[in-house]
Coordinates of C-alpha atoms and ligand atoms in Angstrom, one line a residue:
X44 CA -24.0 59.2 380.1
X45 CA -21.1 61.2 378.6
X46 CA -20.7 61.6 374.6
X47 CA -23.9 60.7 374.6
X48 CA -26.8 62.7 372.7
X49 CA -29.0 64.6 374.9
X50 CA -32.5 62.7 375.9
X51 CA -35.7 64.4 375.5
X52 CA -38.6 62.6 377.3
X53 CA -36.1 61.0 380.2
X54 CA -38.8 61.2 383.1
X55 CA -36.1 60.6 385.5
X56 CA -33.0 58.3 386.2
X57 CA -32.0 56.5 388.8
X58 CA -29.0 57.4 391.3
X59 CA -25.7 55.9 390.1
X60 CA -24.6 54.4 393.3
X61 CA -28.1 52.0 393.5
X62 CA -27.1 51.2 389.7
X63 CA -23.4 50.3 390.4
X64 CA -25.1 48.4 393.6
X65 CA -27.3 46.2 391.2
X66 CA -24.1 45.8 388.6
X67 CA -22.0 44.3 391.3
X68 CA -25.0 41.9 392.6
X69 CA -25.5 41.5 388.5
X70 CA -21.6 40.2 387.6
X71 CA -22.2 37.2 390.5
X72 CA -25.9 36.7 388.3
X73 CA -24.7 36.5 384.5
X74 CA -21.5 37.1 384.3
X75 CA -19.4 40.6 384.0
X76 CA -19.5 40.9 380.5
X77 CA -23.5 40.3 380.2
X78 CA -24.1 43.5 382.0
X79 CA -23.3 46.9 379.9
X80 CA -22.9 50.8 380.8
X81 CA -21.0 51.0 377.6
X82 CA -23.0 54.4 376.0
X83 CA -22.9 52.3 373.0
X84 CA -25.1 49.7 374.0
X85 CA -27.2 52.5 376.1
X86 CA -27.3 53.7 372.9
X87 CA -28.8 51.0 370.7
X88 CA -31.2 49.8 373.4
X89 CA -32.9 53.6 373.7
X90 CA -35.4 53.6 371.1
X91 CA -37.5 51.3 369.3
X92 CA -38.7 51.8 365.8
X93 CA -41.7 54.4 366.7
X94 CA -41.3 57.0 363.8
X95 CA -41.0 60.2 366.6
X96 CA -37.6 58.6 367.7
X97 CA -36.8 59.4 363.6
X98 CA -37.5 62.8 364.2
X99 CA -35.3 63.5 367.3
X100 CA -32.7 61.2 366.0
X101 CA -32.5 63.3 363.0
X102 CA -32.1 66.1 365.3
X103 CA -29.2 64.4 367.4
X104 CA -31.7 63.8 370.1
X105 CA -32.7 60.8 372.0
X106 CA -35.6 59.5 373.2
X107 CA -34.6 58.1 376.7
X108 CA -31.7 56.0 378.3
X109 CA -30.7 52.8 380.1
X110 CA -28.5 53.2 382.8
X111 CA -27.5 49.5 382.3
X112 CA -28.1 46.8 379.8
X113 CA -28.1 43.3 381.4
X114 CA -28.1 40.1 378.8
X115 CA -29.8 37.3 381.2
X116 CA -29.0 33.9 379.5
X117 CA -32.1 32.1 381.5
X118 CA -35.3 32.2 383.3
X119 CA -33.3 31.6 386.7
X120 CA -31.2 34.4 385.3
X121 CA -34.1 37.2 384.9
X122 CA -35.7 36.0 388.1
X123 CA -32.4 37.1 390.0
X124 CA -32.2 40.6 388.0
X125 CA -35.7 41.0 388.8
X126 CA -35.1 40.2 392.4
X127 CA -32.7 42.7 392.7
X128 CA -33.6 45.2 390.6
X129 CA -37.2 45.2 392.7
X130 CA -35.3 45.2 396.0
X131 CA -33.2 48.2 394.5
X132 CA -36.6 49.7 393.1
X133 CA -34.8 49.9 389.5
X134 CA -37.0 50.5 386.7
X135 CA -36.8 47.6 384.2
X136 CA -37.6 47.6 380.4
X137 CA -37.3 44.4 378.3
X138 CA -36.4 44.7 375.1
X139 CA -36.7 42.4 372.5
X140 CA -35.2 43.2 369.0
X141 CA -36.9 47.0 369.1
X142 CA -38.7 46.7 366.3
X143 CA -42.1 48.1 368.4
X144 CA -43.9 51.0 366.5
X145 CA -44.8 52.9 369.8
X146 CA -41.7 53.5 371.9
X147 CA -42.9 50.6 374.4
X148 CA -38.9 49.5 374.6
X149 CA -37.7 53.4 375.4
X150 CA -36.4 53.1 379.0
X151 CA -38.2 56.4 380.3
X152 CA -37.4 56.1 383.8
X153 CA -33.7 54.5 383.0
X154 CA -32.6 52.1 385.1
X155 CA -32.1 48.6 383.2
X156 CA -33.0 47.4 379.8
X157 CA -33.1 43.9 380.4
X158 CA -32.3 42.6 376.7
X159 CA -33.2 38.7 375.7
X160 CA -31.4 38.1 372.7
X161 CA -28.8 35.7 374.6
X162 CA -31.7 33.8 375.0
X163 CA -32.4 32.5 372.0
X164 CA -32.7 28.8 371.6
X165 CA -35.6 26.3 369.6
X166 CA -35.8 24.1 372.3
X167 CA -38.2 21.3 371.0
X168 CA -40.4 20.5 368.1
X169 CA -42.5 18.2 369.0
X170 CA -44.0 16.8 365.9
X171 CA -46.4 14.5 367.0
X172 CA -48.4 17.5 368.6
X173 CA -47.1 20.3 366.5
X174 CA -45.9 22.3 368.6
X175 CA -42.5 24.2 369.2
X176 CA -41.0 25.4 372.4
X177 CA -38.9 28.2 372.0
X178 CA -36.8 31.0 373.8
X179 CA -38.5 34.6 373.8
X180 CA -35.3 36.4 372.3
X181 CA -35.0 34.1 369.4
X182 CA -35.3 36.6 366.1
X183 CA -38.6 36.0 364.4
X184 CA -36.6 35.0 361.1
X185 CA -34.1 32.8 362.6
X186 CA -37.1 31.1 364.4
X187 CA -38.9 30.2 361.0
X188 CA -36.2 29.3 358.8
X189 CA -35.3 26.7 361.8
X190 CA -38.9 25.3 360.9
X191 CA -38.9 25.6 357.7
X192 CA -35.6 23.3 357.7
X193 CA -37.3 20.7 360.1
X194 CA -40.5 20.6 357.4
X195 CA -42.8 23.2 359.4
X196 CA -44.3 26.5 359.8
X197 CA -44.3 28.8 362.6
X198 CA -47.9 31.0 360.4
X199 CA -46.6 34.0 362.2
X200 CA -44.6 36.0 359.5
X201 CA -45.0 40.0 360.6
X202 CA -43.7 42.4 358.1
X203 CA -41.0 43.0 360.4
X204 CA -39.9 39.2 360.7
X205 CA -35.8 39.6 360.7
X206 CA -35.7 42.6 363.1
X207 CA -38.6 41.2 365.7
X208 CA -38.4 38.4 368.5
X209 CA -41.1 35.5 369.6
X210 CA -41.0 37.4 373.1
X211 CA -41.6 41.1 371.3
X212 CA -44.7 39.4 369.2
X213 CA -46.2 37.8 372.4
X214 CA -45.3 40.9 374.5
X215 CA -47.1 43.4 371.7
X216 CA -50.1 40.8 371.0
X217 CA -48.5 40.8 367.3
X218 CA -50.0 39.6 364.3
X219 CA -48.4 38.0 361.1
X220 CA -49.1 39.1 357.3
X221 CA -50.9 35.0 357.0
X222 CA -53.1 35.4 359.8
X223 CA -56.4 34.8 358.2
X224 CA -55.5 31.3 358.6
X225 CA -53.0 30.5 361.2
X226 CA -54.5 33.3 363.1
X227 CA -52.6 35.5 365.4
X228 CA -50.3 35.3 367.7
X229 CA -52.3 34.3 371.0
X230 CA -54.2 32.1 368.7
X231 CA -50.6 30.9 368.0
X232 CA -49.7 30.2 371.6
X233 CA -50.6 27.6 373.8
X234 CA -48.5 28.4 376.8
X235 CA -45.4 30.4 377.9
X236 CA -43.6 30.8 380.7
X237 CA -43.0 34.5 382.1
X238 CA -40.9 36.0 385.1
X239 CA -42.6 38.7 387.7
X240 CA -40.9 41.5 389.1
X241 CA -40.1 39.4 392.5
X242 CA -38.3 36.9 390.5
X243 CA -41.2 34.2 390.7
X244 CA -41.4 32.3 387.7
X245 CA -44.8 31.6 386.3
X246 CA -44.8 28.5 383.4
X247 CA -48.1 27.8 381.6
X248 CA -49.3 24.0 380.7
X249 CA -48.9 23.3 377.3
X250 CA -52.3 21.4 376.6
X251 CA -54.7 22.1 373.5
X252 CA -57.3 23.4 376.8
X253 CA -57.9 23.6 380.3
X254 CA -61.1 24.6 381.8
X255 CA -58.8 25.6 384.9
X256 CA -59.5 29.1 385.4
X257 CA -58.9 31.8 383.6
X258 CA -55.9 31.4 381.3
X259 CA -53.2 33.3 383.2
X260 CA -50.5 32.8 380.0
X261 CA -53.0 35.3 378.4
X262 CA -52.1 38.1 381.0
X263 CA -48.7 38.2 379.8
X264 CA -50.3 38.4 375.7
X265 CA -50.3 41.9 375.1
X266 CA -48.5 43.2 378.4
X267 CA -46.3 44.7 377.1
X268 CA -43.4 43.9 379.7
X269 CA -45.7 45.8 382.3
X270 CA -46.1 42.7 384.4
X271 CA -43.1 40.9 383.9
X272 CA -40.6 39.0 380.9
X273 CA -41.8 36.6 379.3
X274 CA -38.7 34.0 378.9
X275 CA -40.2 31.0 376.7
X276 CA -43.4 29.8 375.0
X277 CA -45.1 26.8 373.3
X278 CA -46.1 28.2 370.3
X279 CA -48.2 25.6 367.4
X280 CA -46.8 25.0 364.2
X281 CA -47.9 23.3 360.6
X282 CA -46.3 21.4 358.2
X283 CA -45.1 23.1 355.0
X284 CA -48.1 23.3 353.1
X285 CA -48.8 20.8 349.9
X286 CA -49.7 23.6 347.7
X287 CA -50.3 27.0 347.7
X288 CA -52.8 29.0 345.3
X289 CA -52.0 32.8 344.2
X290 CA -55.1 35.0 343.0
X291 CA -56.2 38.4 342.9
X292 CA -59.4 40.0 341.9
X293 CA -59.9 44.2 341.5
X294 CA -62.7 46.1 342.0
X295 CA -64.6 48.8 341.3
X296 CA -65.0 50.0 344.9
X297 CA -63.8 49.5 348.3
X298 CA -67.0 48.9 349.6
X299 CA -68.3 46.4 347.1
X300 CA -65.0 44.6 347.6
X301 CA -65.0 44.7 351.7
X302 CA -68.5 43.2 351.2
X303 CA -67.2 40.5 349.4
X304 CA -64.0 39.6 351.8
X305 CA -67.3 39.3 354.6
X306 CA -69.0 36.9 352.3
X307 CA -65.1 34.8 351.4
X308 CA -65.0 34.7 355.8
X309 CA -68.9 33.7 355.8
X310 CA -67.9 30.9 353.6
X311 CA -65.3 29.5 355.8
X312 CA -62.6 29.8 353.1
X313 CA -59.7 30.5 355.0
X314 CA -56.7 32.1 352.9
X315 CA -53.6 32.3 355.0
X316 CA -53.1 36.0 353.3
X317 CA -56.2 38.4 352.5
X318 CA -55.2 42.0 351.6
X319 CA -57.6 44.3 350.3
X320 CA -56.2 48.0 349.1
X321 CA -58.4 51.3 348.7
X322 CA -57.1 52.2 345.1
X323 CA -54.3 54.9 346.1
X324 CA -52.7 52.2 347.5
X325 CA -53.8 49.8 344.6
X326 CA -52.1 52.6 342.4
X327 CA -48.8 52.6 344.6
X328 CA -48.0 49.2 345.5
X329 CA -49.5 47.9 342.0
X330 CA -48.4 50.2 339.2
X331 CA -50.1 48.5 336.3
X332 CA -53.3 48.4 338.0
X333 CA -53.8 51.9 337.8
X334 CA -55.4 53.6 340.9
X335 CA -59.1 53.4 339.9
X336 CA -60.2 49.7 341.2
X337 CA -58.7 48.1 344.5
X338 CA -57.2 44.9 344.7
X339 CA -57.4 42.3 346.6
X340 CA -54.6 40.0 347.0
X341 CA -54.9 36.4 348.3
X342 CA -52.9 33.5 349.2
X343 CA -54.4 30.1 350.2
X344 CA -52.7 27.3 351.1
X345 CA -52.7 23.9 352.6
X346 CA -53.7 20.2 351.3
X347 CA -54.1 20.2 347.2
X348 CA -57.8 19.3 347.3
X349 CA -58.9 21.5 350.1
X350 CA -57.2 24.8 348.4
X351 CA -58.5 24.0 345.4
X352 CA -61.9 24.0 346.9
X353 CA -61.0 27.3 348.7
X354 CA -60.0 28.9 345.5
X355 CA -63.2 28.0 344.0
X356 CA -65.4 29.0 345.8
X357 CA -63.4 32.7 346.4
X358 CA -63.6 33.0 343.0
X359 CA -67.3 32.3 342.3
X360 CA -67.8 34.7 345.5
X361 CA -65.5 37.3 343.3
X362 CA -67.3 37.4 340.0
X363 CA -70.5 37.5 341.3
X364 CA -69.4 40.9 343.1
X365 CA -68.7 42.0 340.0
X366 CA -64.9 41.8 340.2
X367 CA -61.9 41.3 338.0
X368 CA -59.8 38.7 338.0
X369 CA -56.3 39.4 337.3
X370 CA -54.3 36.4 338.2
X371 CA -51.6 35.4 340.3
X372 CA -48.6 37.9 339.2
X373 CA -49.4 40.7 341.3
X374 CA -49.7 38.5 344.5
X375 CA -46.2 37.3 343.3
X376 CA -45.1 41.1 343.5
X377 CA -46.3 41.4 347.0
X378 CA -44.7 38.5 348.6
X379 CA -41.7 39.7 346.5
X380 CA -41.5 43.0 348.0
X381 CA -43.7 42.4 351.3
X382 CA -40.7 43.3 353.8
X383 CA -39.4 46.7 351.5
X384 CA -39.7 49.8 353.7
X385 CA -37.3 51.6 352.6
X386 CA -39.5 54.4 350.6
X387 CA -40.1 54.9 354.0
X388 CA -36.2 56.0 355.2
X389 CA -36.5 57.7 352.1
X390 CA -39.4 60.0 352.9
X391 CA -37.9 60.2 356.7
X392 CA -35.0 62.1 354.9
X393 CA -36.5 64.0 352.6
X394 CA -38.1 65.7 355.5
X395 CA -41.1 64.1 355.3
X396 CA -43.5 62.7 358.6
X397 CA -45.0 59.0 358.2
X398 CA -46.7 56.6 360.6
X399 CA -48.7 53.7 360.1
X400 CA -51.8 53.2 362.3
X401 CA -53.7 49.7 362.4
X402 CA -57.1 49.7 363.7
X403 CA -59.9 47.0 364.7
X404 CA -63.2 46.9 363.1
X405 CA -66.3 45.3 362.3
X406 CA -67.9 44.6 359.5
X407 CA -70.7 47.2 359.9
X408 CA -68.1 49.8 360.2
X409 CA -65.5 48.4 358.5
X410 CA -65.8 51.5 355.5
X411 CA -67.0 54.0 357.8
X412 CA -63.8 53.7 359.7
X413 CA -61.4 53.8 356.4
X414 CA -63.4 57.2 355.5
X415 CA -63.3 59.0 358.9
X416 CA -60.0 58.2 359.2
X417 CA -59.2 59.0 355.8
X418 CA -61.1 62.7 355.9
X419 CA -59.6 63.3 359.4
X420 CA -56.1 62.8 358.8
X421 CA -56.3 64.5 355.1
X422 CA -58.0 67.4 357.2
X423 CA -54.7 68.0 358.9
X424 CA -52.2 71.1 357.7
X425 CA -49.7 69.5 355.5
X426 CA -51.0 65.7 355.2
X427 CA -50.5 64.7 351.7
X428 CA -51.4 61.1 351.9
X429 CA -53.9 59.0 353.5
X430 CA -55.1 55.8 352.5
X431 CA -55.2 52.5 353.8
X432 CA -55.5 48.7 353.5
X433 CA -57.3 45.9 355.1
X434 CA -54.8 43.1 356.3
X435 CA -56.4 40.3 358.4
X436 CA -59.5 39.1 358.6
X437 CA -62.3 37.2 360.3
X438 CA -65.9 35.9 360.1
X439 CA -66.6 39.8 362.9
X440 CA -64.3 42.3 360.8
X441 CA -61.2 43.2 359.7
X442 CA -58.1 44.8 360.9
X443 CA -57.8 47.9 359.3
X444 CA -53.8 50.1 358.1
X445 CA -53.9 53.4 357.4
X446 CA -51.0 55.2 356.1
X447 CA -50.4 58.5 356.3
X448 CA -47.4 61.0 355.1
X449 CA -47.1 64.9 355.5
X450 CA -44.3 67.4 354.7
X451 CA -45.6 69.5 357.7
X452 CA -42.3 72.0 357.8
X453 CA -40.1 72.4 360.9
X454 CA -42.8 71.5 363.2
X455 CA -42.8 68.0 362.9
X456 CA -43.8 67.0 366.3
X457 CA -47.1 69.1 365.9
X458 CA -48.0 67.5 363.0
X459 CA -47.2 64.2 364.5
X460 CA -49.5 64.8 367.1
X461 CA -51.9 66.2 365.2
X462 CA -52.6 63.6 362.9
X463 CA -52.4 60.7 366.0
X464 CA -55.0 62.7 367.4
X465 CA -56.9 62.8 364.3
X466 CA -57.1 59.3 363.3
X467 CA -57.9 58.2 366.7
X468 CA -60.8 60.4 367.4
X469 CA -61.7 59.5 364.2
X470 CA -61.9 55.7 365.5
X471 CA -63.1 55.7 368.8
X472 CA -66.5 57.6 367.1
X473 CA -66.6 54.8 365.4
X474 CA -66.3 52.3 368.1
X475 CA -63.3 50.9 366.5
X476 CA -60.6 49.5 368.6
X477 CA -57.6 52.0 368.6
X478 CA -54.9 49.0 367.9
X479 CA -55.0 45.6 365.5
X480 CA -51.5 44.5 366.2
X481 CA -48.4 47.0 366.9
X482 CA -49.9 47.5 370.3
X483 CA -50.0 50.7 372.6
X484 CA -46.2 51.2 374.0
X485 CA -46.0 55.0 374.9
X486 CA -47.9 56.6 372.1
X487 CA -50.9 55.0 372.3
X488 CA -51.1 54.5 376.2
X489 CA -52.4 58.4 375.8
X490 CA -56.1 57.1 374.3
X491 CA -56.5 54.0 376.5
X492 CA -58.4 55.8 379.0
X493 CA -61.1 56.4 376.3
X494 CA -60.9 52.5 374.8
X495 CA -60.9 51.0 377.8
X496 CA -63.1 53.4 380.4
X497 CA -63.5 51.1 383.9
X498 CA -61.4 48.6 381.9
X499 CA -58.6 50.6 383.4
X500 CA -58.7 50.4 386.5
X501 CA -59.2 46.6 386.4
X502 CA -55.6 47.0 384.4
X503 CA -54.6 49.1 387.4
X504 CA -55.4 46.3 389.7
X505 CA -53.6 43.6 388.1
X506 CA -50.6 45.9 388.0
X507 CA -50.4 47.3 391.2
X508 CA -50.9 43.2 392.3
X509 CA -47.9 42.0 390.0
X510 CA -45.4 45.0 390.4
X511 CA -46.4 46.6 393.7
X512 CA -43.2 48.6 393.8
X513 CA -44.0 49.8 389.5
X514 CA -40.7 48.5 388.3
X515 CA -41.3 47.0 385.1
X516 CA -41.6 49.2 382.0
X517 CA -43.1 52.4 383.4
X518 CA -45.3 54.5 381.6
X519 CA -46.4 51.6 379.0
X520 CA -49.7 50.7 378.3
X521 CA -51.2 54.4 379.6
X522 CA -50.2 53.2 383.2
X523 CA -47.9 55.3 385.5
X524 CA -46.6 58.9 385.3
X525 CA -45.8 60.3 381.6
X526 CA -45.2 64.0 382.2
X527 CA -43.4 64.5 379.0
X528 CA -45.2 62.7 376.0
X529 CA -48.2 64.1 376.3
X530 CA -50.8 64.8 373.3
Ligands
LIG181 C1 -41.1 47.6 359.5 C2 -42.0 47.0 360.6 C3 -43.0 46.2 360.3 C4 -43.9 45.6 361.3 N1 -44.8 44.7 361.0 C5 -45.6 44.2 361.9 C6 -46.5 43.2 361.6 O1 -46.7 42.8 360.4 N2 -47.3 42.7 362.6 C7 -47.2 43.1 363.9 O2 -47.9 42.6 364.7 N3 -46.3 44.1 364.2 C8 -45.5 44.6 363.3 N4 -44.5 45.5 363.6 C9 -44.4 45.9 365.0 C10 -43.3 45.1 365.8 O3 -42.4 44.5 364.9 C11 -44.0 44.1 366.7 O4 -44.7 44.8 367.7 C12 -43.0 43.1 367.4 O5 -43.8 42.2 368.0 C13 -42.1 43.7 368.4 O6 -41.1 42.7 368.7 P1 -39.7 43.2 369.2 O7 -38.9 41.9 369.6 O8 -39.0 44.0 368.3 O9 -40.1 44.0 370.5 P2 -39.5 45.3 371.1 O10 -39.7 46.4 370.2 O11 -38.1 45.1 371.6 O12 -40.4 45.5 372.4 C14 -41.8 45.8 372.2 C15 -42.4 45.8 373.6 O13 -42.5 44.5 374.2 C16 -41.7 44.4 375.4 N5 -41.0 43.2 375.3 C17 -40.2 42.7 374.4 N6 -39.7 41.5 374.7 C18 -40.4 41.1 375.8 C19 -40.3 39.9 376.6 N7 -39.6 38.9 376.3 N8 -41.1 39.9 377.8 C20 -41.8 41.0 378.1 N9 -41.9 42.1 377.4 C21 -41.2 42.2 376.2 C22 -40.8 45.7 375.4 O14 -40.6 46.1 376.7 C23 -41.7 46.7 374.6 O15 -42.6 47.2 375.5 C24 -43.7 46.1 362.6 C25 -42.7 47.0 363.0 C26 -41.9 47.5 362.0 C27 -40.8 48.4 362.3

């Protein structure tokens, strides 16, 4: 761990002699040079993208370390790692391409981050079925342009596409910006295979159905590496579609205009992209809309005849609420700069606190949600900004993102926690779920007592009966000992 920075939520580490026992067992598993206590690759396998690991890196802090990062090229690989690293009791952590917004990769307890990105192969399209089976470390970009060369689709294109992986999105229950009609991304997946901590490999049938039981592929959908790695999945895919229709409409008022996106989902219209901004955000991401009305930006896309159709009846639904139609330019702007965060870095340094926090709700409290949120994190010492859009949508609801900046001064971590504790009190009054898509990791593991209730301990169960000895990714998903993260 020399000439490394010092850690500042390490719950613990493991001794380095069981460590140097696992790397010797390791070599004879992938290979010497697929196992790493270089601190650079400690290094770049300690954090994930949550915004707090901003803070202390600005600081010259980390997070938490691996002792050891191990590059399994296999299923059989990560089984024998597993093995081993459950004999040795060494805490495990996959990591994907750490693009997680809640510190699920940091490797709290140290031990091994067990990083896919070797495995990272499109193994079949099948066309005739339409579906693609794929390796879990294969970069979400990488994954789609494959498709798009072979004629196809993957639907699932999050906001963080080049710097995520098909394991990370199935691991985080992830959801892409055209949801609305390729759905998300267990809708997305028909099977996948996953490894458990005693190496046994578990492979899903990739079938449309199967009134066999519960659906044990969903377990792993949202575990976020608690019960094990997920090494491949069948995941369905679309051709390229015919045509694709660009529209927007504004509004006078978010509420008019969420009533209207119920009344597009009643309709069966199905837009792969529905955004719908309050009018700050109207203001910011739209300039020459002015921040009076809120837009709403969609994309629809498919067969010629049947988007057409779509668009039709979306716009008669449109006018009739009384909106604005202003064309297809803005929509062009968004997919243009749909992937720019970089006012972000730029607020980050100067000195500035931002998060983003996605939230599920339906219809009937679809406003009420944006407007306790919105008062409750504007109600916290130095917040300067707090408004939100609505991103995915069904026929129930709509996932709702808030965004929220403050220049809270040197306490940054206060505000932080402040304004996390805010927004989801704010929610759970509401009944809204306290995550849409980036999942709980660490952060959010400290509400899931109140979101779930008895919920837990049927979570407890399944842990305790998948990892009996609590290797994998401890301290995720509110489960296991977090002494220091705490509210
Ligand atoms: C700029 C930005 C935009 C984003 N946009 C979106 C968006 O549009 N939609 C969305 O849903 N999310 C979004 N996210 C969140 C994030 O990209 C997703 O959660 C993504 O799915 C994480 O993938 P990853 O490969 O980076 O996972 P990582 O960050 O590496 O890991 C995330 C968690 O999954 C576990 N994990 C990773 N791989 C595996 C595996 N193979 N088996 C078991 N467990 C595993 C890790 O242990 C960790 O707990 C965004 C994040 C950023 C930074």
């Amino acid at each position: 761990m020399r000439n490394l920075p010092q850690t500042v939520i390490q719950e613990s580490l493991v001794e380095p002699q069981v460590i140097e026992a696992f790397a010797r067992d390791a070599q004879a598993i992938v290979g010497a040079d697929q196992i790493s206590v270089n601190p650079a690759d400690l290094l770049a396998n300690s954090r994930d993208y949550w915004p707090v690991n901003n803070i202390w890196m600005i600081e010259g802090a980390l997070p938490a370390l691996p002792q050891l990062v191990a590059w399994p090229g296999s299923a059989d690989e990560v089984s024998a790692l597993l093995r081993l690293a459950d004999k040795l009791k060494i805490p495990v952590t996959p990591y994907g391409e750490g693009s997680g917004a809640l510190g699920g990769a940091i490797p709290l307890k140290g031990g091994i981050s067990l990083d896919l990105k070797r495995m990272n192969r499109l193994l079949e399209i099948d066309e005739e079925s339409l579906l693609a089976t794929v390796e879990s470390g294969l970069n979400g970009a990488l994954y789609e342009e494959s498709l798009n060369r072979a004629g196809y689709t993957g639907g699932h294109i999050p906001q963080s596409l080049s710097c995520s992986s098909v394991g990370g999105w199935l691991a985080c229950r992830a959801a892409g910006q055209f949801s609305t009609r390729y759905g998300k991304i267990e809708d997305i997946a028909v099977s996948l295979q996953a490894v458990l901590p005693d190496g046994t490999i578990f492979s899903g049938r990739s079938v449309p159905r199967a009134a066999t039981g519960p659906r044990l592929d969903h377990l792993f959908i949202g575990s976020e590496g608690i019960f094990g790695v997920i090494t491949s999945a069948t995941l369905r895919i679309w051709p390229l579609p015919e045509k694709r229709h660009l529209a927007s409409y504004t509004f006078a008022d978010l509420k008019g205009a969420l009533e209207c996106v119920r009344l597009i989902m009643r309709s069966g219209a199905r837009p792969a992209v529905v955004r719908l901004y309050d009018a700050q955000e109207t203001g910011n991401h739209f300039p020459e809309l002015g921040d009076q009305r809120c837009v709403l930006i969609l994309l629809i896309e498919g067969a010629e005849k049947i988007v057409a159709a779509e668009a039709e009846v979306i716009k008669e639904l449109a006018l009739a609420a009384g909106a604005i139609d202003s064309g297809p330019d803005h929509v062009e702007h968004w997919l243009e700069k749909r992937f720019n965060i970089s006012v972000a870095s730029m607020l980050f340094q100067k000195g500035a606190v931002l998060d983003t926090i996605e939230v599920s709700t339906n219809w009937h409290n679809a406003h009420n949600t944006y407007l306790a949120m919105q008062n409750a994190l504007l109600a916290v010492e130095g917040t300067i900004l707090a408004s939100g859009h609505y991103s995915h949508v069904y026929p129930d609801g709509a996932g709702l993102y808030m965004t929220t900046v403050g220049f809270p001064g040197a306490n940054k971590l206060k505000f932080y926690k402040e304004i996390w504790q805010a927004a989801m009190e704010a929610c759970l009054a509401q009944g809204t779920a306290i995550s849409h898509h980036h999942g709980i990791g660490l952060h959010r593991g400290l509400w899931m007592r109140e979101e779930h209730g008895s919920g837990m301990e049927v979570l407890e169960k399944v842990k305790k009966a998948l990892d009996p000895e609590g290797i994998m990714n401890p301290g995720k998903l509110g489960l296991g000992e977090v002494g220091l993260w705490q509210k």
